[in-house]
Amino acid sequence: MRQRLVVLISGAGSNLASLLENLPVTQIPADVVAVGSDTNAPGLQHAAGRGIPTFVVPWEEFSSRAEWGVALGDALAAHEPDLIILSGFMKLLPPELVSRFSPRILNTHPAYLPEFPGAHAVREALASGATETGASVIVVDEGVDTGQILAQRRVPVEPGDDEAALHARIKVVERELLLQVLENMTTAIGT
Ligand code: GAR
């Protein structure tokens, strides 16, 4: 049976765009059935342009993180996801929302976890003077980028790299790792 993926983004969604373009030409039995956001993210257009439903659960319309989490959980559940993929989703999920879908929430992260968790991983890797960083795909747990690591790969920091150049090379690796993880997971689910 084909797996239903719901992707959450907060920004440009370039990794989402890559997934939407490349997933259908793999043998992976999975489809992106909806894309959601905490804000009116420009990346939602990548989905809307392909006729994929989008939804926004605006953070600022709720009086607490927990209430926002319930609403986001209901919006996700409406699309009956087998897997939820955080792809540049920059809000921390409330623990109740994580446990509602755990262990079926994945996150892609632009660093070689547990190095450089959090929202500024590329900037912090550059500032540290590290000669290499990386990309990771993890299972989301209640911590900040502390969940089980499903795949990761090193990315060298090149002389003269700025944040944008390094992040662009890391994203290429993130996209490959996500497809690799989806292939492994959907094979495991299907057997
Ligand atoms: C990606 O590198 C993703 O891993 C990162 O945001 C970028 C989104 O780029 N996520 C985090 O840093 C989460 N801590 P995109 O909007 O161009 O796909």
Short mmCIF file of C-alpha atoms and ligand atoms in Angstrom, two decimals:
data_model
loop_
_atom_site.label_atom_id
_atom_site.label_comp_id
_atom_site.label_asym_id
_atom_site.label_seq_id
_atom_site.Cartn_x
_atom_site.Cartn_y
_atom_site.Cartn_z
CA MET A 1 0.00 0.00 0.00
CA ARG A 2 1.27 3.50 -0.80
CA GLN A 3 2.32 5.61 2.18
CA ARG A 4 0.77 9.01 2.79
CA LEU A 5 3.31 11.74 3.53
CA VAL A 6 2.38 15.12 4.99
CA VAL A 7 5.20 17.70 4.91
CA LEU A 8 5.49 20.71 7.22
CA ILE A 9 7.53 23.76 6.18
CA SER A 10 8.07 27.31 7.42
CA GLY A 11 10.00 28.98 4.60
CA ALA A 12 11.13 28.72 1.01
CA GLY A 13 10.56 24.97 0.78
CA SER A 14 13.39 24.18 -1.63
CA ASN A 15 13.78 20.73 -0.10
CA LEU A 16 10.02 20.23 -0.42
CA ALA A 17 10.23 21.24 -4.09
CA SER A 18 12.95 18.68 -4.63
CA LEU A 19 10.90 15.97 -2.91
CA LEU A 20 7.83 16.78 -5.01
CA GLU A 21 9.90 16.60 -8.17
CA ASN A 22 11.93 13.51 -7.38
CA LEU A 23 9.69 11.23 -5.29
CA PRO A 24 7.36 10.38 -8.19
CA VAL A 25 10.28 9.17 -10.33
CA THR A 26 11.55 6.76 -7.67
CA GLN A 27 10.15 3.33 -6.89
CA ILE A 28 9.26 4.51 -3.37
CA PRO A 29 5.59 3.70 -2.69
CA ALA A 30 4.74 7.05 -1.11
CA ASP A 31 3.03 10.28 -2.08
CA VAL A 32 2.98 13.77 -0.58
CA VAL A 33 -0.74 14.17 0.11
CA ALA A 34 -0.63 17.58 1.85
CA VAL A 35 1.77 20.33 2.93
CA GLY A 36 1.22 22.47 6.01
CA SER A 37 2.84 25.40 7.74
CA ASP A 38 2.75 27.54 10.86
CA THR A 39 2.76 30.62 8.64
CA ASN A 40 1.93 31.71 5.10
CA ALA A 41 5.21 30.23 3.86
CA PRO A 42 6.21 30.93 0.25
CA GLY A 43 7.11 27.25 -0.15
CA LEU A 44 3.44 26.27 0.06
CA GLN A 45 3.26 27.35 -3.60
CA HIS A 46 5.37 24.33 -4.58
CA ALA A 47 2.51 22.12 -3.41
CA ALA A 48 -0.38 24.31 -4.49
CA GLY A 49 1.10 24.54 -7.99
CA ARG A 50 0.89 20.75 -8.24
CA GLY A 51 -2.66 20.59 -6.90
CA ILE A 52 -1.54 19.22 -3.55
CA PRO A 53 -3.67 20.50 -0.64
CA THR A 54 -2.04 22.99 1.73
CA PHE A 55 -2.98 24.20 5.19
CA VAL A 56 -1.76 26.87 7.60
CA VAL A 57 -2.17 26.73 11.37
CA PRO A 58 -0.97 30.21 12.35
CA TRP A 59 1.06 30.19 15.51
CA GLU A 60 -0.09 33.66 16.58
CA GLU A 61 -3.80 32.77 16.57
CA PHE A 62 -3.47 30.56 19.65
CA SER A 63 -2.95 31.56 23.24
CA SER A 64 -0.59 28.69 24.06
CA ARG A 65 1.82 26.32 22.35
CA ALA A 66 -0.33 23.40 23.56
CA GLU A 67 -3.52 24.77 21.93
CA TRP A 68 -1.64 25.43 18.70
CA GLY A 69 -0.33 21.87 18.86
CA VAL A 70 -3.84 20.42 19.15
CA ALA A 71 -5.00 22.41 16.12
CA LEU A 72 -1.92 21.45 14.10
CA GLY A 73 -2.40 17.83 15.11
CA ASP A 74 -6.02 17.90 13.95
CA ALA A 75 -5.01 19.49 10.64
CA LEU A 76 -2.37 16.79 10.15
CA ALA A 77 -4.73 13.97 11.16
CA ALA A 78 -7.30 15.15 8.60
CA HIS A 79 -4.86 14.00 5.90
CA GLU A 80 -4.35 10.55 7.51
CA PRO A 81 -0.54 10.65 7.37
CA ASP A 82 1.57 7.52 7.58
CA LEU A 83 4.62 9.78 7.97
CA ILE A 84 4.98 13.47 8.79
CA ILE A 85 8.14 15.15 7.48
CA LEU A 86 9.46 18.37 9.00
CA SER A 87 11.29 20.00 6.09
CA GLY A 88 12.48 23.39 7.26
CA PHE A 89 9.69 23.58 9.86
CA MET A 90 11.09 26.04 12.38
CA LYS A 91 8.69 25.71 15.33
CA LEU A 92 9.30 23.24 18.13
CA LEU A 93 6.40 20.79 18.32
CA PRO A 94 4.68 20.54 21.72
CA PRO A 95 5.31 17.18 23.45
CA GLU A 96 1.62 16.20 23.22
CA LEU A 97 1.77 16.58 19.43
CA VAL A 98 4.97 14.54 19.22
CA SER A 99 3.44 11.70 21.25
CA ARG A 100 0.23 11.84 19.18
CA PHE A 101 2.14 10.81 16.03
CA SER A 102 5.39 9.33 17.39
CA PRO A 103 7.47 7.66 15.97
CA ARG A 104 6.06 8.73 12.60
CA ILE A 105 7.49 12.28 12.53
CA LEU A 106 10.82 12.77 10.74
CA ASN A 107 13.01 15.87 10.57
CA THR A 108 15.79 16.79 8.17
CA HIS A 109 18.52 18.86 9.76
CA PRO A 110 21.47 20.75 8.21
CA ALA A 111 24.20 19.40 10.50
CA TYR A 112 25.80 16.14 11.56
CA LEU A 113 23.77 15.62 14.74
CA PRO A 114 24.33 15.69 17.67
CA GLU A 115 26.60 18.51 16.46
CA PHE A 116 24.84 21.87 16.00
CA PRO A 117 21.19 21.19 16.92
CA GLY A 118 18.59 23.97 16.68
CA ALA A 119 17.58 26.68 14.26
CA HIS A 120 21.01 28.08 13.28
CA ALA A 121 22.99 24.94 12.57
CA VAL A 122 24.82 26.16 9.47
CA ARG A 123 25.76 29.54 10.95
CA GLU A 124 27.02 27.86 14.13
CA ALA A 125 29.07 25.31 12.22
CA LEU A 126 30.77 28.11 10.26
CA ALA A 127 31.34 30.20 13.39
CA SER A 128 32.92 27.24 15.18
CA GLY A 129 35.65 26.96 12.56
CA ALA A 130 34.77 23.30 11.89
CA THR A 131 36.26 21.90 8.70
CA GLU A 132 33.25 19.68 8.14
CA THR A 133 29.60 19.63 9.10
CA GLY A 134 26.85 17.53 7.57
CA ALA A 135 23.21 16.63 7.18
CA SER A 136 20.97 14.32 9.18
CA VAL A 137 17.50 12.77 9.05
CA ILE A 138 16.11 11.91 12.47
CA VAL A 139 12.97 10.70 14.20
CA VAL A 140 11.42 13.63 16.09
CA ASP A 141 11.22 13.23 19.84
CA GLU A 142 10.41 15.78 22.54
CA GLY A 143 13.88 17.36 22.51
CA VAL A 144 15.51 19.73 20.08
CA ASP A 145 17.04 17.51 17.38
CA THR A 146 17.71 14.70 19.87
CA GLY A 147 15.75 11.87 18.22
CA GLN A 148 17.05 8.67 16.69
CA ILE A 149 19.38 9.30 13.74
CA LEU A 150 18.18 7.44 10.65
CA ALA A 151 20.76 8.70 8.16
CA GLN A 152 23.55 11.24 8.08
CA ARG A 153 26.47 12.24 5.92
CA ARG A 154 29.41 14.60 6.28
CA VAL A 155 29.69 17.77 4.17
CA PRO A 156 33.06 19.57 4.06
CA VAL A 157 33.28 23.27 4.83
CA GLU A 158 35.13 24.80 1.85
CA PRO A 159 37.50 27.77 2.14
CA GLY A 160 35.51 30.94 1.47
CA ASP A 161 32.15 29.36 2.30
CA ASP A 162 29.49 31.71 3.55
CA GLU A 163 26.29 30.50 5.20
CA ALA A 164 24.28 30.47 1.97
CA ALA A 165 26.89 28.54 -0.04
CA LEU A 166 27.44 25.93 2.67
CA HIS A 167 23.71 25.56 3.33
CA ALA A 168 23.04 25.04 -0.38
CA ARG A 169 25.54 22.13 -0.50
CA ILE A 170 24.11 20.65 2.70
CA LYS A 171 20.57 20.78 1.30
CA VAL A 172 21.61 18.68 -1.68
CA VAL A 173 22.71 15.99 0.79
CA GLU A 174 19.57 16.39 2.94
CA ARG A 175 17.42 15.69 -0.13
CA GLU A 176 19.32 12.51 -0.95
CA LEU A 177 19.24 11.29 2.65
CA LEU A 178 15.49 11.86 2.92
CA LEU A 179 14.80 9.76 -0.16
CA GLN A 180 17.11 7.06 1.19
CA VAL A 181 15.24 7.02 4.52
CA LEU A 182 11.85 6.97 2.80
CA GLU A 183 12.97 4.05 0.68
CA ASN A 184 14.13 2.13 3.75
CA MET A 185 11.02 2.93 5.78
CA THR A 186 8.45 2.21 3.12
CA THR A 187 10.18 -1.08 2.31
CA ALA A 188 10.06 -1.98 6.01
CA ILE A 189 6.40 -0.95 6.36
CA GLY A 190 5.44 -2.89 3.23
CA THR A 191 6.95 -6.19 4.44
C1 GAR B 1 16.76 22.90 5.52
O1 GAR B 1 18.18 22.92 5.49
C2 GAR B 1 16.28 22.20 6.76
O2 GAR B 1 17.06 21.11 7.14
C3 GAR B 1 16.41 23.30 7.78
O3 GAR B 1 15.86 24.40 7.12
C4 GAR B 1 16.19 24.30 5.74
C5 GAR B 1 14.94 24.55 4.93
O4 GAR B 1 15.27 24.93 3.63
N1 GAR B 1 15.75 22.96 8.99
C6 GAR B 1 16.23 23.33 10.18
O5 GAR B 1 17.21 24.02 10.33
C7 GAR B 1 15.42 22.82 11.35
N2 GAR B 1 16.17 22.94 12.55
P1 GAR B 1 14.14 25.06 2.51
O6 GAR B 1 12.99 25.88 3.10
O7 GAR B 1 14.82 25.77 1.38
O8 GAR B 1 13.69 23.67 2.15
#
